N, CA, C and O atoms as a printed pandas DataFrame, in Angstrom:
     atom_number atom_name residue_name chain_id  residue_number  x_coord  y_coord  z_coord
0              1         N          MET        A               1  149.032  138.732  220.818
1              2        CA          MET        A               1  150.545  139.804  221.410
2              3         C          MET        A               1  150.360  141.105  220.772
3              4         O          MET        A               1  149.963  141.274  219.619
4              5         N          LYS        A               2  150.561  141.674  221.301
5              6        CA          LYS        A               2  150.591  143.420  220.583
6              7         C          LYS        A               2  151.754  143.813  219.439
7              8         O          LYS        A               2  152.885  143.866  219.922
8              9         N          LEU        A               3  151.681  144.043  218.273
9             10        CA          LEU        A               3  153.124  143.562  217.762
10            11         C          LEU        A               3  153.092  145.527  217.554
11            12         O          LEU        A               3  152.270  146.433  217.416
12            13         N          ASN        A               4  154.933  145.270  217.677
13            14        CA          ASN        A               4  155.191  147.230  217.811
14            15         C          ASN        A               4  155.098  147.328  215.731
15            16         O          ASN        A               4  154.992  146.443  214.882
16            17         N          ALA        A               5  155.196  148.718  215.644
17            18        CA          ALA        A               5  154.928  149.233  214.645
18            19         C          ALA        A               5  155.370  148.311  213.452
19            20         O          ALA        A               5  154.574  147.890  212.613
20            21         N          ALA        A               6  157.346  147.911  213.460
21            22        CA          ALA        A               6  157.654  146.945  212.482
22            23         C          ALA        A               6  157.254  145.741  212.423
23            24         O          ALA        A               6  157.587  145.085  211.436
24            25         N          GLN        A               7  156.485  145.166  213.393
25            26        CA          GLN        A               7  156.722  144.041  213.353
26            27         C          GLN        A               7  155.023  143.545  212.647
27            28         O          GLN        A               7  154.759  142.550  211.972
28            29         N          GLN        A               8  154.069  144.698  213.132
29            30        CA          GLN        A               8  152.748  144.707  212.267
30            31         C          GLN        A               8  153.164  145.334  210.827
31            32         O          GLN        A               8  152.527  144.837  209.898
32            33         N          ALA        A               9  153.902  146.110  210.540
33            34        CA          ALA        A               9  154.212  146.124  209.067
34            35         C          ALA        A               9  154.664  145.222  208.529
35            36         O          ALA        A               9  154.411  145.047  207.337
36            37         N          HIS        A              10  155.410  144.428  209.171
37            38        CA          HIS        A              10  156.109  142.670  208.575
38            39         C          HIS        A              10  155.293  141.718  208.225
39            40         O          HIS        A              10  155.465  140.878  207.342
40            41         N          VAL        A              11  154.262  141.876  209.033
41            42        CA          VAL        A              11  153.074  141.150  209.364
42            43         C          VAL        A              11  151.891  141.482  208.041
43            44         O          VAL        A              11  151.571  140.542  207.314
44            45         N          GLU        A              12  151.330  142.785  207.822
45            46        CA          GLU        A              12  150.650  143.175  206.824
46            47         C          GLU        A              12  151.375  142.812  205.560
47            48         O          GLU        A              12  150.925  141.899  204.868
48            49         N          GLU        A              13  152.406  143.419  205.224
49            50        CA          GLU        A              13  153.441  142.987  204.139
50            51         C          GLU        A              13  153.714  141.439  203.626
51            52         O          GLU        A              13  154.139  141.223  202.491
52            53         N          GLN        A              14  153.399  140.276  204.667
53            54        CA          GLN        A              14  153.746  138.650  204.282
54            55         C          GLN        A              14  151.972  138.333  203.986
55            56         O          GLN        A              14  151.526  137.767  202.988
56            57         N          LEU        A              15  151.329  138.762  204.913
57            58        CA          LEU        A              15  149.804  138.359  204.313
58            59         C          LEU        A              15  148.947  139.350  203.236
59            60         O          LEU        A              15  148.081  138.984  202.442
60            61         N          GLY        A              16  149.320  140.342  203.398
61            62        CA          GLY        A              16  148.051  141.021  202.753
62            63         C          GLY        A              16  147.210  141.696  203.124
63            64         O          GLY        A              16  146.185  142.033  202.531
64            65         N          ILE        A              17  147.564  141.957  204.139
65            66        CA          ILE        A              17  145.753  142.188  205.179
66            67         C          ILE        A              17  146.437  143.797  206.203
67            68         O          ILE        A              17  147.533  143.908  206.754
68            69         N          GLU        A              18  145.629  144.521  206.152
69            70        CA          GLU        A              18  146.062  145.125  206.932
70            71         C          GLU        A              18  145.440  145.234  208.455
71            72         O          GLU        A              18  144.222  145.061  208.416
72            73         N          ALA        A              19  145.982  145.493  209.901
73            74        CA          ALA        A              19  145.611  145.775  211.155
74            75         C          ALA        A              19  144.465  146.521  211.270
75            76         O          ALA        A              19  144.423  147.615  210.708
76            77         N          LEU        A              20  143.342  146.039  212.027
77            78        CA          LEU        A              20  142.357  147.871  212.757
78            79         C          LEU        A              20  143.350  148.256  213.226
79            80         O          LEU        A              20  144.268  147.625  213.750
80            81         N          ALA        A              21  143.187  149.525  213.029
81            82        CA          ALA        A              21  143.783  150.813  213.526
82            83         C          ALA        A              21  143.274  150.589  215.219
83            84         O          ALA        A              21  142.682  149.641  215.736
84            85         N          GLU        A              22  143.715  151.720  215.735
85            86        CA          GLU        A              22  143.600  151.564  217.167
86            87         C          GLU        A              22  141.941  152.572  217.237
87            88         O          GLU        A              22  140.969  152.523  217.991
88            89         N          GLU        A              23  142.230  153.256  216.267
89            90        CA          GLU        A              23  140.520  154.606  216.294
90            91         C          GLU        A              23  139.800  153.731  216.026
91            92         O          GLU        A              23  138.774  154.096  216.599
92            93         N          ASN        A              24  139.616  152.977  215.643
93            94        CA          ASN        A              24  138.629  152.196  215.075
94            95         C          ASN        A              24  137.584  151.209  216.513
95            96         O          ASN        A              24  137.956  150.353  217.316
96            97         N          PRO        A              25  135.831  152.047  216.210
97            98        CA          PRO        A              25  135.434  152.213  217.063
98            99         C          PRO        A              25  135.052  150.607  217.272
99           100         O          PRO        A              25  134.191  150.398  218.127
100          101         N          ALA        A              26  135.482  149.702  216.732
101          102        CA          ALA        A              26  134.867  147.487  217.845
102          103         C          ALA        A              26  136.410  148.142  218.433
103          104         O          ALA        A              26  135.896  149.259  218.494
104          105         N          MET        A              27  137.645  148.363  218.845
105          106        CA          MET        A              27  138.911  148.038  219.612
106          107         C          MET        A              27  138.290  148.238  220.873
107          108         O          MET        A              27  138.390  147.317  221.684
108          109         N          PRO        A              28  137.566  149.428  221.248
109          110        CA          PRO        A              28  137.429  148.927  223.251
110          111         C          PRO        A              28  136.676  147.412  223.273
111          112         O          PRO        A              28  137.084  146.591  224.095
112          113         N          LYS        A              29  135.667  147.084  222.437
113          114        CA          LYS        A              29  134.788  145.688  222.924
114          115         C          LYS        A              29  136.366  144.606  222.636
115          116         O          LYS        A              29  136.814  143.889  223.530
116          117         N          LEU        A              30  136.799  144.676  221.684
117          118        CA          LEU        A              30  137.802  143.714  221.026
118          119         C          LEU        A              30  138.737  143.578  222.450
119          120         O          LEU        A              30  139.107  142.619  223.127
120          121         N          LYS        A              31  138.883  144.767  222.518
121          122        CA          LYS        A              31  140.143  144.374  223.864
122          123         C          LYS        A              31  139.429  144.227  225.168
123          124         O          LYS        A              31  140.201  143.718  225.981
124          125         N          GLU        A              32  138.448  144.435  225.598
125          126        CA          GLU        A              32  137.442  143.854  226.204
126          127         C          GLU        A              32  137.540  142.205  226.452
127          128         O          GLU        A              32  137.732  141.521  227.458
128          129         N          VAL        A              33  137.345  141.943  225.225
129          130        CA          VAL        A              33  136.996  140.250  224.933
130          131         C          VAL        A              33  138.281  139.818  225.350
131          132         O          VAL        A              33  138.382  139.078  226.329
132          133         N          PHE        A              34  139.407  140.250  224.627
133          134        CA          PHE        A              34  139.888  139.051  224.214
134          135         C          PHE        A              34  142.013  139.383  224.454
135          136         O          PHE        A              34  142.929  138.719  223.970
136          137         N          GLY        A              35  142.087  140.593  225.337
137          138        CA          GLY        A              35  142.625  141.601  225.587
138          139         C          GLY        A              35  143.653  142.156  224.798
139          140         O          GLY        A              35  143.389  142.331  223.608
140          141         N          GLU        A              36  145.089  142.558  225.332
141          142        CA          GLU        A              36  145.854  143.732  224.267
142          143         C          GLU        A              36  146.851  143.014  223.376
143          144         O          GLU        A              36  148.010  142.725  223.674
144          145         N          HIS        A              37  146.025  142.696  221.886
145          146        CA          HIS        A              37  146.118  142.559  220.617
146          147         C          HIS        A              37  146.623  143.653  219.676
147          148         O          HIS        A              37  146.547  144.864  219.885
148          149         N          THR        A              38  147.317  142.857  218.275
149          150        CA          THR        A              38  146.932  143.383  217.378
150          151         C          THR        A              38  146.122  142.619  216.507
151          152         O          THR        A              38  146.497  141.589  215.948
152          153         N          PHE        A              39  144.766  143.252  216.377
153          154        CA          PHE        A              39  143.750  142.606  215.023
154          155         C          PHE        A              39  143.593  142.790  213.869
155          156         O          PHE        A              39  143.452  143.907  213.372
156          157         N          PHE        A              40  143.592  141.763  213.273
157          158        CA          PHE        A              40  143.673  141.699  211.691
158          159         C          PHE        A              40  142.656  141.101  211.051
159          160         O          PHE        A              40  142.452  139.930  211.371
160          161         N          VAL        A              41  141.929  141.603  210.198
161          162        CA          VAL        A              41  140.221  141.204  209.952
162          163         C          VAL        A              41  140.812  141.119  208.443
163          164         O          VAL        A              41  141.521  141.843  207.743
164          165         N          ASP        A              42  139.999  139.559  208.263
165          166        CA          ASP        A              42  140.408  138.794  206.824
166          167         C          ASP        A              42  139.103  138.509  206.062
167          168         O          ASP        A              42  138.003  138.705  206.577
168          169         N          ALA        A              43  139.270  138.034  204.803
169          170        CA          ALA        A              43  137.601  137.537  204.484
170          171         C          ALA        A              43  137.161  137.283  205.365
171          172         O          ALA        A              43  136.318  138.031  205.861
172          173         N          ASP        A              44  137.611  135.855  206.096
173          174        CA          ASP        A              44  137.541  134.663  206.796
174          175         C          ASP        A              44  137.021  135.217  208.354
175          176         O          ASP        A              44  136.165  134.710  209.079
176          177         N          GLY        A              45  137.846  136.425  208.586
177          178        CA          GLY        A              45  137.106  136.649  210.016
178          179         C          GLY        A              45  138.266  137.708  211.009
179          180         O          GLY        A              45  139.178  138.437  210.619
180          181         N          LEU        A              46  137.836  137.454  212.210
181          182        CA          LEU        A              46  139.137  138.382  212.837
182          183         C          LEU        A              46  140.246  137.318  213.366
183          184         O          LEU        A              46  140.008  136.163  213.716
184          185         N          ASN        A              47  141.524  137.969  213.346
185          186        CA          ASN        A              47  142.982  137.249  213.807
186          187         C          ASN        A              47  143.872  138.303  214.728
187          188         O          ASN        A              47  143.912  139.510  214.970
188          189         N          ILE        A              48  144.738  136.761  215.180
189          190        CA          ILE        A              48  145.582  137.845  215.788
190          191         C          ILE        A              48  147.374  136.876  215.417
191          192         O          ILE        A              48  147.404  135.737  214.949
192          193         N          VAL        A              49  148.208  137.413  215.650
193          194        CA          VAL        A              49  149.483  136.881  215.983
194          195         C          VAL        A              49  149.759  136.335  217.466
195          196         O          VAL        A              49  149.856  137.229  218.307
196          197         N          GLU        A              50  149.920  134.860  217.984
197          198        CA          GLU        A              50  150.117  134.585  218.726
198          199         C          GLU        A              50  151.992  134.283  218.957
199          200         O          GLU        A              50  152.668  134.847  218.096
200          201         N          GLN        A              51  152.386  133.882  219.480
201          202        CA          GLN        A              51  154.190  133.778  219.790
202          203         C          GLN        A              51  154.023  132.759  220.571
203          204         O          GLN        A              51  153.135  132.793  221.423
204          205         N          PRO        A              52  155.010  131.443  220.398
205          206        CA          PRO        A              52  155.333  130.626  221.934
206          207         C          PRO        A              52  156.188  131.315  222.657
207          208         O          PRO        A              52  157.204  131.669  222.059
208          209         N          ALA        A              53  156.054  131.699  224.092
209          210        CA          ALA        A              53  157.214  132.058  225.092
210          211         C          ALA        A              53  158.336  131.883  224.820
211          212         O          ALA        A              53  159.136  132.782  224.564
212          213         N          GLU        A              54  158.690  130.106  224.838
213          214        CA          GLU        A              54  160.099  129.832  224.450
214          215         C          GLU        A              54  160.892  130.255  223.347
215          216         O          GLU        A              54  162.121  130.285  223.294
216          217         N          GLU        A              55  159.677  130.733  222.051
217          218        CA          GLU        A              55  160.490  131.303  220.784
218          219         C          GLU        A              55  160.297  132.997  220.769
219          220         O          GLU        A              55  159.746  133.090  219.672
220          221         N          GLN        A              56  160.371  134.093  221.163
221          222        CA          GLN        A              56  160.825  135.282  221.337
222          223         C          GLN        A              56  161.592  135.458  220.269
223          224         O          GLN        A              56  162.718  134.961  220.281
224          225         N          GLY        A              57  160.981  136.460  218.733
225          226        CA          GLY        A              57  161.341  136.638  218.079
226          227         C          GLY        A              57  161.952  135.806  216.533
227          228         O          GLY        A              57  162.849  136.041  215.723
228          229         N          ALA        A              58  161.210  135.061  216.653
229          230        CA          ALA        A              58  160.606  133.631  215.888
230          231         C          ALA        A              58  159.715  133.944  215.033
231          232         O          ALA        A              58  159.663  135.029  214.454
232          233         N          ASP        A              59  159.106  133.207  214.919
233          234        CA          ASP        A              59  157.706  132.793  213.648
234          235         C          ASP        A              59  156.684  133.061  214.582
235          236         O          ASP        A              59  157.151  132.717  215.668
236          237         N          GLY        A              60  155.540  133.491  214.742
237          238        CA          GLY        A              60  154.412  133.787  214.925
238          239         C          GLY        A              60  153.307  133.093  214.618
239          240         O          GLY        A              60  153.652  132.543  213.572
240          241         N          ALA        A              61  151.918  132.666  214.893
241          242        CA          ALA        A              61  151.196  131.714  214.849
242          243         C          ALA        A              61  150.111  132.472  214.269
243          244         O          ALA        A              61  150.034  133.550  214.858
244          245         N          ILE        A              62  149.160  132.349  213.274
245          246        CA          ILE        A              62  147.811  133.028  212.713
246          247         C          ILE        A              62  147.138  132.400  213.804
247          248         O          ILE        A              62  147.647  131.304  214.041
248          249         N          VAL        A              63  145.859  132.782  214.812
249          250        CA          VAL        A              63  144.953  132.537  215.074
250          251         C          VAL        A              63  143.705  133.028  214.841
251          252         O          VAL        A              63  143.476  134.232  214.959
252          253         N          LYS        A              64  142.687  132.068  214.456
253          254        CA          LYS        A              64  141.707  133.029  213.763
254          255         C          LYS        A              64  141.027  133.122  215.583
255          256         O          LYS        A              64  141.271  132.126  216.264
256          257         N          LEU        A              65  140.375  134.068  216.145
257          258        CA          LEU        A              65  139.209  133.872  217.090
258          259         C          LEU        A              65  137.755  134.090  216.548
259          260         O          LEU        A              65  136.780  133.751  217.219
260          261         N          ALA        A              66  137.633  134.702  215.234
261          262        CA          ALA        A              66  136.012  134.858  215.309
262          263         C          ALA        A              66  135.792  134.919  213.412
263          264         O          ALA        A              66  136.554  135.437  212.595
264          265         N          SER        A              67  134.947  134.450  213.251
265          266        CA          SER        A              67  134.202  134.114  211.794
266          267         C          SER        A              67  133.139  134.731  211.430
267          268         O          SER        A              67  132.092  134.573  212.058
268          269         N          TRP        A              68  133.221  135.566  210.320
269          270        CA          TRP        A              68  132.008  136.406  209.725
270          271         C          TRP        A              68  130.998  135.154  209.362
271          272         O          TRP        A              68  131.344  134.096  208.836
272          273         N          ALA        A              69  129.326  135.623  209.874
273          274        CA          ALA        A              69  128.553  135.618  209.860
274          275         C          ALA        A              69  128.246  135.123  207.946
275          276         O          ALA        A              69  128.991  135.593  207.086
276          277         N          GLU        A              70  127.165  134.229  207.595
277          278        CA          GLU        A              70  126.886  134.416  206.174
278          279         C          GLU        A              70  126.815  135.527  205.437
279          280         O          GLU        A              70  127.263  135.445  204.294
280          281         N          ASP        A              71  126.217  136.889  205.915
281          282        CA          ASP        A              71  125.924  137.918  205.268
282          283         C          ASP        A              71  127.217  138.862  205.657
283          284         O          ASP        A              71  127.156  140.070  205.423
284          285         N          HIS        A              72  128.411  138.267  206.268
285          286        CA          HIS        A              72  129.245  139.301  206.604
286          287         C          HIS        A              72  129.191  140.717  206.984
287          288         O          HIS        A              72  129.786  141.702  206.547
288          289         N          THR        A              73  128.090  140.518  208.161
289          290        CA          THR        A              73  127.843  142.219  208.786
290          291         C          THR        A              73  128.538  141.975  209.971
291          292         O          THR        A              73  129.491  142.737  210.138
292          293         N          GLN        A              74  128.340  141.082  210.911
293          294        CA          GLN        A              74  128.834  140.413  212.037
294          295         C          GLN        A              74  129.887  139.027  212.190
295          296         O          GLN        A              74  129.994  138.046  211.454
296          297         N          LEU        A              75  130.609  139.388  213.466
297          298        CA          LEU        A              75  131.760  138.005  213.584
298          299         C          LEU        A              75  131.055  137.242  214.372
299          300         O          LEU        A              75  130.133  137.757  215.005
300          301         N          ARG        A              76  131.280  136.139  214.476
301          302        CA          ARG        A              76  130.956  135.231  215.561
302          303         C          ARG        A              76  132.450  134.617  216.153
303          304         O          ARG        A              76  133.391  134.259  215.446
304          305         N          VAL        A              77  132.416  134.607  217.089
305          306        CA          VAL        A              77  133.473  134.070  218.712
306          307         C          VAL        A              77  133.142  133.089  217.804
307          308         O          VAL        A              77  132.437  133.140  216.796
308          309         N          HIS        A              78  134.152  131.606  218.639
309          310        CA          HIS        A              78  133.909  130.593  218.329
310          311         C          HIS        A              78  135.636  130.794  219.512
311          312         O          HIS        A              78  136.027  131.788  220.123
312          313         N          GLU        A              79  136.422  129.024  219.376
313          314        CA          GLU        A              79  137.650  129.023  220.551
314          315         C          GLU        A              79  138.272  129.401  219.123
315          316         O          GLU        A              79  137.927  129.509  217.946
316          317         N          PRO        A              80  139.118  129.502  219.739
317          318        CA          PRO        A              80  140.871  130.303  219.185
318          319         C          PRO        A              80  141.100  128.518  218.398
319          320         O          PRO        A              80  141.006  127.352  218.782
320          321         N          GLU        A              81  141.538  129.473  216.753
321          322        CA          GLU        A              81  141.775  128.085  216.113
322          323         C          GLU        A              81  143.588  128.782  215.517
323          324         O          GLU        A              81  144.212  129.783  215.165
324          325         N          VAL        A              82  143.638  127.745  215.704
325          326        CA          VAL        A              82  145.416  128.144  215.072
326          327         C          VAL        A              82  145.364  127.614  213.344
327          328         O          VAL        A              82  145.182  126.482  212.897
328          329         N          LEU        A              83  145.550  128.636  212.778
329          330        CA          LEU        A              83  145.844  128.628  211.449
330          331         C          LEU        A              83  147.054  127.820  210.976
331          332         O          LEU        A              83  148.155  127.994  211.498
332          333         N          PRO        A              84  146.881  127.048  210.113
333          334        CA          PRO        A              84  148.286  126.792  209.356
334          335         C          PRO        A              84  148.902  127.487  208.573
335          336         O          PRO        A              84  149.234  127.026  207.480
336          337         N          VAL        A              85  149.255  128.975  209.002
337          338        CA          VAL        A              85  149.628  129.580  208.343
338          339         C          VAL        A              85  151.119  130.716  209.820
339          340         O          VAL        A              85  150.911  131.123  210.963
340          341         N          THR        A              86  152.192  130.779  209.079
341          342        CA          THR        A              86  153.066  131.511  210.363
342          343         C          THR        A              86  153.055  132.421  209.554
343          344         O          THR        A              86  152.400  132.425  208.512
344          345         N          VAL        A              87  153.866  133.391  209.995
345          346        CA          VAL        A              87  154.648  135.057  209.782
346          347         C          VAL        A              87  155.850  135.273  210.843
347          348         O          VAL        A              87  155.936  135.484  212.052
348          349         N          LYS        A              88  156.810  135.093  209.654
349          350        CA          LYS        A              88  157.968  135.775  209.993
350          351         C          LYS        A              88  158.140  136.984  210.888
351          352         O          LYS        A              88  158.278  138.086  210.356
352          353         N          LEU        A              89  158.142  136.824  212.648
353          354        CA          LEU        A              89  158.103  138.170  213.306
354          355         C          LEU        A              89  159.829  138.816  212.953
355          356         O          LEU        A              89  160.139  140.004  212.860
356          357         N          ALA        A              90  160.624  137.769  212.829
357          358        CA          ALA        A              90  161.934  138.742  212.258
358          359         C          ALA        A              90  162.555  139.110  211.347
359          360         O          ALA        A              90  162.372  138.432  210.336
360          361         N          THR        A              91  163.730  140.500  211.181
361          362        CA          THR        A              91  163.721  140.732  210.030
362          363         C          THR        A              91  165.020  139.146  209.474
363          364         O          THR        A              91  165.509  138.208  210.103
364          365         N          GLU        A              92  165.139  139.797  207.464
365          366        CA          GLU        A              92  166.003  138.903  207.187
366          367         C          GLU        A              92  167.103  138.229  207.661
367          368         O          GLU        A              92  167.317  137.038  207.887
368          369         N          ASN        A              93  167.730  139.189  207.761
369          370        CA          ASN        A              93  168.817  139.050  208.631
370          371         C          ASN        A              93  168.950  138.731  210.372
371          372         O          ASN        A              93  169.845  139.017  211.166
372          373         N          GLY        A              94  167.815  138.108  210.528
373          374        CA          GLY        A              94  167.728  137.307  211.671
374          375         C          GLY        A              94  167.306  138.685  213.248
375          376         O          GLY        A              94  167.075  138.430  214.430
376          377         N          SER        A              95  167.351  139.714  212.706
377          378        CA          SER        A              95  167.395  140.294  214.058
378          379         C          SER        A              95  165.417  141.070  214.262
379          380         O          SER        A              95  164.767  141.760  213.477
380          381         N          ASP        A              96  165.057  140.511  215.672
381          382        CA          ASP        A              96  164.018  141.574  215.997
382          383         C          ASP        A              96  163.711  142.594  215.550
383          384         O          ASP        A              96  164.505  143.493  215.827
384          385         N          PRO        A              97  162.191  143.110  214.461
385          386        CA          PRO        A              97  162.376  144.482  214.041
386          387         C          PRO        A              97  162.091  145.435  216.095
387          388         O          PRO        A              97  162.424  146.587  216.371
388          389         N          ALA        A              98  161.571  144.642  216.852
389          390        CA          ALA        A              98  161.188  145.212  217.709
390          391         C          ALA        A              98  162.097  145.167  219.020
391          392         O          ALA        A              98  161.794  145.127  220.213
392          393         N          ALA        A              99  163.699  145.195  218.154
393          394        CA          ALA        A              99  164.814  145.790  219.082
394          395         C          ALA        A              99  165.127  147.198  218.816
395          396         O          ALA        A              99  165.986  147.776  219.482
């Protein structure tokens, strides 16, 4: 899912990671392979946030799409792996920051 600026900031704050900038040279290929998402890279690999359709505005699940090779110079794509980590996409008062 493509996060808006408020949702992206909320995820970055909760996980202590940064999203890849739209200007990143890897973005065209990532979008071609995985579709339109906000991509996050951490020490373990490439992640996105997904949200069940019936729960719009609720928590999002972190999904790992690729893991780093041993030398951390390239990512190895694998079956999407839903991690046991969720992030709140709504603000503390319950409103969706996308609204």
